[in-house]
Coordinates of C-alpha atoms in Angstrom, one line a residue:
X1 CA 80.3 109.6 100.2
X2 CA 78.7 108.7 103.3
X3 CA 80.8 110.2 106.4
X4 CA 81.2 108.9 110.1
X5 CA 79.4 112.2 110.8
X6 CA 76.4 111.9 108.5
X7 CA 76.2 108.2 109.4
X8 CA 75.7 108.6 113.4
X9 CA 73.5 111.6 112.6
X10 CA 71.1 110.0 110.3
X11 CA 70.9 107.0 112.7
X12 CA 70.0 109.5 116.1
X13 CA 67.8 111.3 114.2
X14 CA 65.6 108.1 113.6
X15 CA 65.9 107.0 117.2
X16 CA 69.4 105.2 117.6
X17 CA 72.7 105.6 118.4
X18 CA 76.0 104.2 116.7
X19 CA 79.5 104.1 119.0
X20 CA 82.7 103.1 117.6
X21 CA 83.4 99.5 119.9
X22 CA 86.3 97.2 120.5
X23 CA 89.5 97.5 119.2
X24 CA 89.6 100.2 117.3
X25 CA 89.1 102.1 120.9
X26 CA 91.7 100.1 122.1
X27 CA 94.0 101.4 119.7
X28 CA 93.3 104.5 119.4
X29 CA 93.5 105.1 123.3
X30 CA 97.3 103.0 123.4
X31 CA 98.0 105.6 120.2
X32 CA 98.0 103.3 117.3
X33 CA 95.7 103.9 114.1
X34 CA 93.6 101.1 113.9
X35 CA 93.5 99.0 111.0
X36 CA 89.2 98.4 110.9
X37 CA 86.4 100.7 112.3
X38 CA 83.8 98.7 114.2
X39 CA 80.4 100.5 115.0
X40 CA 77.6 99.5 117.3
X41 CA 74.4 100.6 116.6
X42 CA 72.1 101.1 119.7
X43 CA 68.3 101.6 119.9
X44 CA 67.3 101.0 116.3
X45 CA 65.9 97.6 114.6
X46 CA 67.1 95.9 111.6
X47 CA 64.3 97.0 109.4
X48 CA 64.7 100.7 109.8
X49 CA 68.3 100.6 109.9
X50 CA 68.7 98.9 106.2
X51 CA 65.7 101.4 104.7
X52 CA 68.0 104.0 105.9
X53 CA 71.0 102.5 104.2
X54 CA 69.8 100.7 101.0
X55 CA 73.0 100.2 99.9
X56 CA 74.2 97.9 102.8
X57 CA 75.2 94.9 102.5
X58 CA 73.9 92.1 105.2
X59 CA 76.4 89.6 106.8
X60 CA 75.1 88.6 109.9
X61 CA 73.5 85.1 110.5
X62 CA 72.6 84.9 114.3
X63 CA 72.2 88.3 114.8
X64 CA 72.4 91.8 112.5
X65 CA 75.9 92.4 111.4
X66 CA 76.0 94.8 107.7
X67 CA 78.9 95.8 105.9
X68 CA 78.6 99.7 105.0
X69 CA 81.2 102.2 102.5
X70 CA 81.8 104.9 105.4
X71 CA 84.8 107.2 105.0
X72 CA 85.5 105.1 102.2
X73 CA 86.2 102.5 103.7
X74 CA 84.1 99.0 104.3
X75 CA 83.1 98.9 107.7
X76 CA 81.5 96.5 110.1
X77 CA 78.1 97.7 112.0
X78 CA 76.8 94.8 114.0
X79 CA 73.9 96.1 116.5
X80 CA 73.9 95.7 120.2
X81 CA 73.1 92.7 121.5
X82 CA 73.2 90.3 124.5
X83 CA 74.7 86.6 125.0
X84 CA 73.4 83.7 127.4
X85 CA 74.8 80.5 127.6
X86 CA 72.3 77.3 127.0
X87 CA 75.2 75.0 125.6
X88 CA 78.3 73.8 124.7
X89 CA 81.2 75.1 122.6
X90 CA 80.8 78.4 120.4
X91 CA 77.5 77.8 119.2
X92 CA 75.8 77.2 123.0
X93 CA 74.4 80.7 122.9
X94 CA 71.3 82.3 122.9
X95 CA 71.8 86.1 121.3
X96 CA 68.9 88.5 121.5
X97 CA 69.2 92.2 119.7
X98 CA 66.7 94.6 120.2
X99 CA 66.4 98.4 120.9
X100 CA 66.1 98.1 124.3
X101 CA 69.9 96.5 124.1
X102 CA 71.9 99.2 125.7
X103 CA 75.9 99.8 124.3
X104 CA 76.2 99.2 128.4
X105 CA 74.6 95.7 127.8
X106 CA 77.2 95.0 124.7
X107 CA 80.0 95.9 125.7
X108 CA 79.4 93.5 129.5
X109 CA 79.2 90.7 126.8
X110 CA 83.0 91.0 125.4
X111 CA 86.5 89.7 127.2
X112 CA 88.4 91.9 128.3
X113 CA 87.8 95.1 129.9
X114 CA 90.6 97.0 127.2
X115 CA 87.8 95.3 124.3
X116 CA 84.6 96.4 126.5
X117 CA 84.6 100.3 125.4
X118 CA 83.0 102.9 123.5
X119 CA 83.0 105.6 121.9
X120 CA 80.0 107.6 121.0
X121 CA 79.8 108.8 117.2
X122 CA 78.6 112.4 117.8
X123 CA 80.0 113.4 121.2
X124 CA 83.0 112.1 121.2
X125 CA 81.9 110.4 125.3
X126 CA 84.4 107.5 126.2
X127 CA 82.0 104.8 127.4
X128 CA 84.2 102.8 129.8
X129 CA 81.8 100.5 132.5
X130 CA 84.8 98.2 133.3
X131 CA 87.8 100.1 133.7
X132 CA 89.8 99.5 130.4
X133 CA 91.0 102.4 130.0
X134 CA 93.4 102.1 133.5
X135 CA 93.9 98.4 132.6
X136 CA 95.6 99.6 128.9
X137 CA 97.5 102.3 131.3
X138 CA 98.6 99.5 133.2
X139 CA 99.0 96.8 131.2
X140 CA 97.2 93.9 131.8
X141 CA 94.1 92.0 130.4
X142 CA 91.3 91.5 132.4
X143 CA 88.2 89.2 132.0
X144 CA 84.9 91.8 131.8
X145 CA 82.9 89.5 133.6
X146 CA 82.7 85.7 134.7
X147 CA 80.6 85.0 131.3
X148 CA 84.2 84.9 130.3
X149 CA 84.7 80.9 130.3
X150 CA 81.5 80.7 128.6
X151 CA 83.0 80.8 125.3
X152 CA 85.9 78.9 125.4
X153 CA 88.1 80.3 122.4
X154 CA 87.8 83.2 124.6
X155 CA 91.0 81.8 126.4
X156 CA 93.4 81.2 122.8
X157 CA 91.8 84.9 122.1
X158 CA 93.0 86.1 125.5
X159 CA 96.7 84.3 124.9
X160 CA 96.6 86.4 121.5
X161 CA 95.9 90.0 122.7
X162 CA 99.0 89.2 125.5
X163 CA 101.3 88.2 122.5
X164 CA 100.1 91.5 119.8
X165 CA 99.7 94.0 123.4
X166 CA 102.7 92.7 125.1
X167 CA 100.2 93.0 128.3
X168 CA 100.4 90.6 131.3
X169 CA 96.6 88.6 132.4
X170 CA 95.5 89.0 135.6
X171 CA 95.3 86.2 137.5
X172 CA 91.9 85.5 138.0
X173 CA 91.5 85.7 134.2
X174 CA 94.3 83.2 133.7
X175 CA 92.0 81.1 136.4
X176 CA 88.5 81.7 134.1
X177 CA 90.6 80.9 131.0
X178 CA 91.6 77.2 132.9
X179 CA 87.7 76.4 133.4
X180 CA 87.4 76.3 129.5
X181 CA 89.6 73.8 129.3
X182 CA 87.0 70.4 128.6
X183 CA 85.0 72.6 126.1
X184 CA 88.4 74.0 124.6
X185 CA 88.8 70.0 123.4
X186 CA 86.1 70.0 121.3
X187 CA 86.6 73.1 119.3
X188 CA 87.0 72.8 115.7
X189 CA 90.5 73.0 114.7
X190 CA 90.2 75.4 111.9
X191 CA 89.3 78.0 114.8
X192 CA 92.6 77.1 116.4
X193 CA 94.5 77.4 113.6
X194 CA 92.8 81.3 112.7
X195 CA 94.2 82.3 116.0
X196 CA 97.6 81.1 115.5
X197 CA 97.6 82.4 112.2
X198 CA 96.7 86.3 113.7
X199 CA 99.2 85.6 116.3
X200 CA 101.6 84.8 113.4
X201 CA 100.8 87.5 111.4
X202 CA 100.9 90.6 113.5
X203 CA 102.1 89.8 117.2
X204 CA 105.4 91.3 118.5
X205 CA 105.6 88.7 121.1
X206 CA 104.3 85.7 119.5
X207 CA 106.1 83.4 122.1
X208 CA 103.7 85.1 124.6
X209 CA 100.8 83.1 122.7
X210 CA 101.5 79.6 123.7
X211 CA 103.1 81.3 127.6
X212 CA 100.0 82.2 128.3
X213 CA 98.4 78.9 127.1
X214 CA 100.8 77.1 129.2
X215 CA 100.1 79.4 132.4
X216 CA 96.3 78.4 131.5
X217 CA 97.2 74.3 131.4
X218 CA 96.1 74.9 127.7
X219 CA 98.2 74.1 126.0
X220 CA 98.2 70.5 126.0
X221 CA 94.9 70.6 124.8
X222 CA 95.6 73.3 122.2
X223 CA 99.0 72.4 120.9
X224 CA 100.3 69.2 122.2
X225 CA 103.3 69.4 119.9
X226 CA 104.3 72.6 122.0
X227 CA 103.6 71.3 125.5
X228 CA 105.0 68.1 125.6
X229 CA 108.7 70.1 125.1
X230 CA 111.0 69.8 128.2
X231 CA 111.2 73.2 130.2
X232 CA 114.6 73.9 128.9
X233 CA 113.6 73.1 125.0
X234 CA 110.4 75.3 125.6
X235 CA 112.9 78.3 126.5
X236 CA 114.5 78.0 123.5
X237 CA 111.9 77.4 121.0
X238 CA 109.9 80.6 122.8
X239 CA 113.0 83.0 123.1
X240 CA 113.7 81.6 119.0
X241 CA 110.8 82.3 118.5
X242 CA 110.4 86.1 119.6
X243 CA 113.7 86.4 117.6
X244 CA 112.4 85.6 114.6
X245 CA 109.5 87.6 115.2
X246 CA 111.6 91.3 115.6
X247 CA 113.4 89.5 112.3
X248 CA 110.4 89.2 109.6
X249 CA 106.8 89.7 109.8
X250 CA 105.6 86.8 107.6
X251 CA 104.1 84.3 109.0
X252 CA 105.8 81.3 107.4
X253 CA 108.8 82.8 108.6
X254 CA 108.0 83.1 112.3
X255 CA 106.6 79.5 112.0
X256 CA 109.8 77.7 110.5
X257 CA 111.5 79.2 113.4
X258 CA 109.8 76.3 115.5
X259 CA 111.7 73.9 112.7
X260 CA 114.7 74.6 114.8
X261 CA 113.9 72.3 118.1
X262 CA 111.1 70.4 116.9
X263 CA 111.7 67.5 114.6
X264 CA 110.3 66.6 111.0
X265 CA 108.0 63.8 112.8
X266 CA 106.7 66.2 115.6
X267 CA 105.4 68.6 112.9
X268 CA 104.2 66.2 110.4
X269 CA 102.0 65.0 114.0
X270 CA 100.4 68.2 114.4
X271 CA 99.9 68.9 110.4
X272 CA 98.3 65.5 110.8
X273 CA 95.8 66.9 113.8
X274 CA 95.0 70.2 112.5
X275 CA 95.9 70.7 108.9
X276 CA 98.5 73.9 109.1
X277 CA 99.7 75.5 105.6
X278 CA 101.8 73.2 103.5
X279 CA 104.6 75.6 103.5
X280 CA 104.8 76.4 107.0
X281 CA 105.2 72.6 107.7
X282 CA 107.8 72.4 104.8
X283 CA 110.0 75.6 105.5
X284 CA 110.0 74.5 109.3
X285 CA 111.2 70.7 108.7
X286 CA 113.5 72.5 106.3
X287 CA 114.9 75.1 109.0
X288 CA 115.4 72.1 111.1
X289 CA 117.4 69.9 108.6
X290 CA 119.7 73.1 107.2
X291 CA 120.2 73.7 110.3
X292 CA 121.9 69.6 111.1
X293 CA 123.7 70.5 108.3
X294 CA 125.3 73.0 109.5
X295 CA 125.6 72.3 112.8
X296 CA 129.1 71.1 110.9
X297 CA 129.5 73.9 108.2
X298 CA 132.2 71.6 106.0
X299 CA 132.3 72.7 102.6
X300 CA 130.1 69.4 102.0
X301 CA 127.3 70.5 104.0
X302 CA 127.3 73.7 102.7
X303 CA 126.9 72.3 99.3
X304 CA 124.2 70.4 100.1
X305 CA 122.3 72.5 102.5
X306 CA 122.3 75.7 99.2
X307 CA 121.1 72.7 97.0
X308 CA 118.3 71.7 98.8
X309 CA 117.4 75.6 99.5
X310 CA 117.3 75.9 95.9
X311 CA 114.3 73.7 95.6
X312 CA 112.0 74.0 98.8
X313 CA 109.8 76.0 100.2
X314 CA 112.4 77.9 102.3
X315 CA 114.6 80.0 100.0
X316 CA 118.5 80.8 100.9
X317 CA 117.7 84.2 101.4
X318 CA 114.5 83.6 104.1
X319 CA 116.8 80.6 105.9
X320 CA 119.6 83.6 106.1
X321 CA 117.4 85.9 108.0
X322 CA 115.9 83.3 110.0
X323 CA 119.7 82.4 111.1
X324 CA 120.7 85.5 111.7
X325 CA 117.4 86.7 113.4
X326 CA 117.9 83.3 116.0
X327 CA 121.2 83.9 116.3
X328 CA 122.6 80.6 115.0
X329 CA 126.4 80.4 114.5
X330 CA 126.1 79.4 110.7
X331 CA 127.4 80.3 107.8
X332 CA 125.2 83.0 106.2
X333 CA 124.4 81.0 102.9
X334 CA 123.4 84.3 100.6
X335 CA 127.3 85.2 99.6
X336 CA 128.9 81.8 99.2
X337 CA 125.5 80.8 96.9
X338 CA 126.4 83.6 95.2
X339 CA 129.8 83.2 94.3
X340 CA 129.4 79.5 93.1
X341 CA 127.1 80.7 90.5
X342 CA 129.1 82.8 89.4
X343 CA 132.3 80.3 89.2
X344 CA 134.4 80.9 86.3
X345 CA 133.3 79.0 83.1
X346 CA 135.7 75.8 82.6
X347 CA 134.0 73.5 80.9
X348 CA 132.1 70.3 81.3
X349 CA 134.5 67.3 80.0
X350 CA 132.2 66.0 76.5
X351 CA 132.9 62.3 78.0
X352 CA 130.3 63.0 81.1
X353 CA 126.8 62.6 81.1
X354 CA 124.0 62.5 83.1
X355 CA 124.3 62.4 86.8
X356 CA 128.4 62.4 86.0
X357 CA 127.6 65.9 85.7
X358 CA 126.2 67.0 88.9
X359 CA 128.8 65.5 90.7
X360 CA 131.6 67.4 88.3
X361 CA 129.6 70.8 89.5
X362 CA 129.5 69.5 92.8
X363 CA 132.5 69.0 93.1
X364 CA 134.1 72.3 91.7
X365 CA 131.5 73.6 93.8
X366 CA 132.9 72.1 97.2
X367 CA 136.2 73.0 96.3
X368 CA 135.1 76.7 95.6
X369 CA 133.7 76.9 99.6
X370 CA 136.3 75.4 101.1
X371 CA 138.8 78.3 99.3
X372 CA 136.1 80.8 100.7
X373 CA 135.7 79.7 103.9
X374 CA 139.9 79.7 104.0
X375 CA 139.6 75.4 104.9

């Protein structure tokens, strides 16, 4: 098995260099094991490189990136590499990778300064040109260099590492973040939907995502749906949705907390502009009407909002620990489902049918809450 060790060797002994790079450093300096191991190999070309390593597996299109078993584990090796900008949007860039492209030279091309270090393979040597080290110690994100607003999903990737770091941006970043702003129109927006989705997935402060956005005047141009909220109903969806956040990890979750303040229309609009997951868009118009329903928890309400549970994309159970996690003054739904399942066995009368026969159940049913609720 090919080790971290044997890897860096075999590449310095054949003229190059490879340094662990980006947030895997990050991690490991804020004490968190990093999920992925990136390495940056410096001072070797492609050809060399993948006659040293038949076995890897190529990935890179505009410049060398390779997928190699190391510890195990597949890892991404991209080599060093520089970034000019010629045009517009992602794509406006002219990359150049060489040998004579220094780690020093990579790592001036990333965002922030707490993404823009190093760490050599065989010594061990933090590489740390801008300073992220003290910024991680301090707690705030900081543009590496102007070239910042040259990519513009640089700023929705900035408003990400805020909401997973719970770090604050500096405000000259915030200020290189608003120039992106015409370019940030014309992004794809499958790209804007991956960052949501990471934030989503793994942030502890999700709310912070769109904050930061909204500090950027982004956020109209990101997620309209979001911005056009009154200051008062931002509050609340943000703070609802930090709650949910400490409440479940999964990202349909966290999403149909926004279900609460915005209406079925407002996110069938920005399903409509960017495509989101089905069931995020149904759990959250879901999480909005339950919660109408039981904004007046009569036994006739609660009836209807467990039977329409029963059959969505939002189960009783998820709804329960999205109320809770918010804090709504609800019923919690879990028990009283329960216990009209398990209602005792009188039987249907032989002279219903059909529909007669729901309303019998639903009936009994009603009756059943209102003794449990003590109405």
């Amino acid at each position: 098995m090919l080790t971290e060790q044997t890897f860096a060797e075999t590449v310095a002994a054949n003229g190059g260099r490879v340094y662990r790079v980006g947030g895997c450093v990050r991690d490991t300096l804020m004490g968190v094991v990093p999920k992925d191991i990136d390495f940056c190999v410096a001072g070797m070309v492609k050809k060399n490189f993948k006659v040293l390593f038949p076995e890897v597996e190529e990935i890179g299109k505009s410049f060398p990136v390779f997928r190699l078993l190391i510890d195990g584990k597949k890892c991404e090796v991209a080599f060093a590499r520089t970034e000019r900008k010629e045009g517009s949007g992602y794509k406006g860039f002219k990359i150049s990778s060489n040998p004579k492209v220094t780690i020093q030279d990579d790592l001036y091309r990333r965002d922030t300064t707490v993404n823009s270090m190093a760490v050599d393979c065989l010594t061990g040597e933090l590489i740390d040109p801008f300073q992220g080290r003290q910024d991680i110690k301090a707690g705030i994100l900081r543009a590496t260099s102007g070239h910042f607003s040259d990519d513009p999903m640089r700023a929705l990737r900035l408003a990400g590492q805020s909401a997973r770091l719970g770090f604050t941006v500096e405000e000259n970043t915030l200020a290189l973040a608003r120039a992106v702003r015409d370019e940030l129109a014309e992004e794809p927006s499958e790209r804007l939907i991956a960052e949501l989705t990471k934030v989503l997935e793994g942030a502890r402060l999700p709310a912070d995502f769109f904050k930061v956005l909204h500090k950027a005047d982004l956020l109209q141009i990101a997620f309209p749906e979001i911005a056009e909220l009154s200051s008062p109903v931002f509050d609340e969806t943000m703070e609802q949705l930090d709650l949910a956040a400490q409440a479940t990890h999964e990202p349909k979750l966290r999403f149909a907390a926004l279900g609460f303040t915005l209406s079925k229309e407002t996110l069938l609009r920005w399903n409509h502009s960017m495509t989101l997951p089905g069931d995020w868009v149904e759990a959250a118009a879901m999480a909005g009407k339950i919660k109408g329903l039981l904004s007046q928890p009569t036994p006739e309400n609660v009836v209807a909002a467990i039977n329409q549970l029963r059959r969505g994309s939002l189960s009783i159970s998820e709804f329960d620990i999205l109320a809770k996690g918010v804090r709504l003054n609800v019923p919690e739904l879990g028990p009283l489902q329960a216990a009209i399942s398990l209602l005792p066995g009188e039987a249907v009368p032989k002279d219903l049918k059909g529909k007669e026969i729901g309303e019998w159940y639903k009936i009994k049913h009603i009756a059943a809450i209102r003794q449990m609720l003590n109405l």
